[in-house]
mmCIF file of C-alpha atoms in Angstrom:
data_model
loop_
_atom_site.group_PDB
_atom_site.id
_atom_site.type_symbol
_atom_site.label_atom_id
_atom_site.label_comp_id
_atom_site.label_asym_id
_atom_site.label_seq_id
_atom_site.Cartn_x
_atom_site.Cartn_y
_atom_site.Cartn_z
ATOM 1 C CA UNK A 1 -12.467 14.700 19.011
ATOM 2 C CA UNK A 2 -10.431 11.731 18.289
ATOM 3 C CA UNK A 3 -10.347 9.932 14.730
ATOM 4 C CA UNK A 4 -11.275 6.150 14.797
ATOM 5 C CA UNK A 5 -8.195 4.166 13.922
ATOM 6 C CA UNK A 6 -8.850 2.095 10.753
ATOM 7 C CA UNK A 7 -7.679 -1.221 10.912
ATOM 8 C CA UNK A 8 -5.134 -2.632 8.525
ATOM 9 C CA UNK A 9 -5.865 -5.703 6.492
ATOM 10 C CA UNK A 10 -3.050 -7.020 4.010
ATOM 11 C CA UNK A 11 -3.692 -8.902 1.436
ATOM 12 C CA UNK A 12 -1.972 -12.430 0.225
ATOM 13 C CA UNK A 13 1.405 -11.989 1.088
ATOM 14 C CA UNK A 14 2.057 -8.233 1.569
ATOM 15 C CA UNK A 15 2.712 -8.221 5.006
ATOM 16 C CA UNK A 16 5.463 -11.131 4.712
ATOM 17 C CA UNK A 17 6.486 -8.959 1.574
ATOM 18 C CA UNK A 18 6.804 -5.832 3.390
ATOM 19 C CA UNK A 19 8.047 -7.818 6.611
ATOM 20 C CA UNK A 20 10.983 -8.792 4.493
ATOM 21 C CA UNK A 21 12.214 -5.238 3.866
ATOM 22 C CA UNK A 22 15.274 -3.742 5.364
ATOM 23 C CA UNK A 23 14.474 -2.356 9.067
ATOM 24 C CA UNK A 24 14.593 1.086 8.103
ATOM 25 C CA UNK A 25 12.034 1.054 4.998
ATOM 26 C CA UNK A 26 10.225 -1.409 7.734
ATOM 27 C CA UNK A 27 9.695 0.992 10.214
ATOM 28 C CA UNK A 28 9.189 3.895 7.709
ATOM 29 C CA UNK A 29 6.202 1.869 6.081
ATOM 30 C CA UNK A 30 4.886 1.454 9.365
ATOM 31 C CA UNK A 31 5.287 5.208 10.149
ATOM 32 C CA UNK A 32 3.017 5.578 7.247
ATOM 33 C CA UNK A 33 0.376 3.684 7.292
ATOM 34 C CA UNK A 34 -0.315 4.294 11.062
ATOM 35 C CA UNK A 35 -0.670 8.461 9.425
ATOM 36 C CA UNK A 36 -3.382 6.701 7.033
ATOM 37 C CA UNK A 37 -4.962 4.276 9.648
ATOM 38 C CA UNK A 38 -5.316 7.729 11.414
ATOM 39 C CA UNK A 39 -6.716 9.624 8.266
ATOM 40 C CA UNK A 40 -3.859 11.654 7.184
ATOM 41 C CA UNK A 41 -1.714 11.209 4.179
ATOM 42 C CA UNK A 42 1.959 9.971 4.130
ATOM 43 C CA UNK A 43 4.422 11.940 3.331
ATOM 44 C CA UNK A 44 5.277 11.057 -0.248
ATOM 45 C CA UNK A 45 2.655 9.430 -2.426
ATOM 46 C CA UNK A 46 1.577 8.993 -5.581
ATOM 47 C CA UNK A 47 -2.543 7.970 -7.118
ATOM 48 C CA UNK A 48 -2.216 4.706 -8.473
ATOM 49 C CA UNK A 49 -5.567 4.863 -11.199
ATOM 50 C CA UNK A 50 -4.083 2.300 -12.916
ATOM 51 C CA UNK A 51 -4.726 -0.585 -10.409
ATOM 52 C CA UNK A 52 -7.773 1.342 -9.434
ATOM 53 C CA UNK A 53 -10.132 4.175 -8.432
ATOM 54 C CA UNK A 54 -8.664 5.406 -4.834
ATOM 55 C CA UNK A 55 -5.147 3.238 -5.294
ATOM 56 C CA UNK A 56 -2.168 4.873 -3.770
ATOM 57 C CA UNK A 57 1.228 3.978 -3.429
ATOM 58 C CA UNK A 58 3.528 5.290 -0.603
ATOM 59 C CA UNK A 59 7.038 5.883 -1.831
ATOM 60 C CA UNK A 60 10.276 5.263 0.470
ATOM 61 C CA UNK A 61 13.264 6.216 -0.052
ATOM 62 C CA UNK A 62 16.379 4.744 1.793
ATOM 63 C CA UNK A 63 19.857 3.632 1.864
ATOM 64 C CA UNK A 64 19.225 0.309 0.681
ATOM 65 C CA UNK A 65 17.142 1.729 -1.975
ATOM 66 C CA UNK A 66 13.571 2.485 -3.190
ATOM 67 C CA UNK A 67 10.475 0.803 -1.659
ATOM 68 C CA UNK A 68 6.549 0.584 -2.325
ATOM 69 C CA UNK A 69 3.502 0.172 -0.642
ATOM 70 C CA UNK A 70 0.619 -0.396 -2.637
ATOM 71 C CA UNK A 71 -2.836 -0.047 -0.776
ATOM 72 C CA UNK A 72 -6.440 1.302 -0.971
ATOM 73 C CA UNK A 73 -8.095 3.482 2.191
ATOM 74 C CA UNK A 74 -11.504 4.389 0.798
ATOM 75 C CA UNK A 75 -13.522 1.910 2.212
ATOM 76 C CA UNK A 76 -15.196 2.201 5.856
ATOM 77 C CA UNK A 77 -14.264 -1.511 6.735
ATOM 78 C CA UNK A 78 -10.328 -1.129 6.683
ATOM 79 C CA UNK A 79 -6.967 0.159 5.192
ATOM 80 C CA UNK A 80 -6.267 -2.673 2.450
ATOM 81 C CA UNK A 81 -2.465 -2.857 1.838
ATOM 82 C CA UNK A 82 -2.424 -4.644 -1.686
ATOM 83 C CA UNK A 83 1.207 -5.047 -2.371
ATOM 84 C CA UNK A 84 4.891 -4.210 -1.059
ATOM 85 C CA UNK A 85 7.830 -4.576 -2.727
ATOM 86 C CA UNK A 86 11.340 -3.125 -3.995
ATOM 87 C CA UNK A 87 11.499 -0.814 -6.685
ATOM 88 C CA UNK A 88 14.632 -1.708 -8.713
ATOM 89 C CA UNK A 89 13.603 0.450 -11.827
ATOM 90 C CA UNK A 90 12.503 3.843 -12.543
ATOM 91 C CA UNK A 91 9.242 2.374 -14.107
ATOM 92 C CA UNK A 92 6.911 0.250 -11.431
ATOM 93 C CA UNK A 93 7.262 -2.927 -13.179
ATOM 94 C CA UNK A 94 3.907 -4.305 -14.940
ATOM 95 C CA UNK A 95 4.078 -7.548 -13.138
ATOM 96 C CA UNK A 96 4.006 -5.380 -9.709
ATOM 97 C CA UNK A 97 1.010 -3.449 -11.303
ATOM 98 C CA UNK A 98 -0.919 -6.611 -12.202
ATOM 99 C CA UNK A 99 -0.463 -8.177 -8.979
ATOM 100 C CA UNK A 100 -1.955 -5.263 -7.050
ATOM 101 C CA UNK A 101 -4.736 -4.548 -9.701
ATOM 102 C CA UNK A 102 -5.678 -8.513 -9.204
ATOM 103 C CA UNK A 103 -5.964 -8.146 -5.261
ATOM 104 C CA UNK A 104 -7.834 -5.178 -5.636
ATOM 105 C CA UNK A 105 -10.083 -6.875 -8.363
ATOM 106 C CA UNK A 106 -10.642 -9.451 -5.507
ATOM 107 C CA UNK A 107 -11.127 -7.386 -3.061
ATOM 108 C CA UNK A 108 -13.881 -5.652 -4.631
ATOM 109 C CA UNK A 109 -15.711 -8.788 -4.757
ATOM 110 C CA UNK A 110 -15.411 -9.553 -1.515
ATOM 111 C CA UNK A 111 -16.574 -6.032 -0.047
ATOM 112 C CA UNK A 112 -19.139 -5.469 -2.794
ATOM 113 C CA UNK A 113 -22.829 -6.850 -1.697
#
């Protein structure tokens, strides 16, 4: 039995966002959302509750430092990636928070009948 693929949708600019990471954390982000696309979880995640119910982020780790992917899978239609971007602090910055929590605010009114 094969698992359907779930398309990816980005939102705004997180795919120019995460396009503009270094080719490593690139090709790792890649790596894992194609696991989620494909129902499985990445390898190192956190719940993000904050932005909203079913939120993760995917954390990666590399040489040219720490990087996030924001995105939501719960819904049938696709795999929403909300927000990318370099972590610089040891605390997700509240601007990064708000952004994603907005775009997933929006997005719920756009799915939402």
């Amino acid at each position: 039995m094969s698992r359907r693929v779930k398309p990816v949708e980005f939102r705004d600019s997180a795919l120019a966002d995460l396009r503009a990471f270094p080719p490593a954390a690139r090709r790792e982000a890649g790596h894992q959302l194609d696991q989620v696309q494909r129902g499985l979880d990445p390898d190192d995640w956190k719940p993000m509750t904050t932005i909203g119910p079913g939120v993760r982020e995917i954390r990666i780790r590399g040489a040219k430092g720490a990087f996030r992917v924001v995105y939501v899978a719960k819904f049938e239609a696709a795999l929403f990636v909300l927000h990318c971007f370099q972590k610089k602090t040891q605390k997700t910055r509240p601007q990064d928070i708000e952004l994603a929590a907005r775009r997933y605010r929006e997005l719920l009114k756009e799915i939402s009948p």
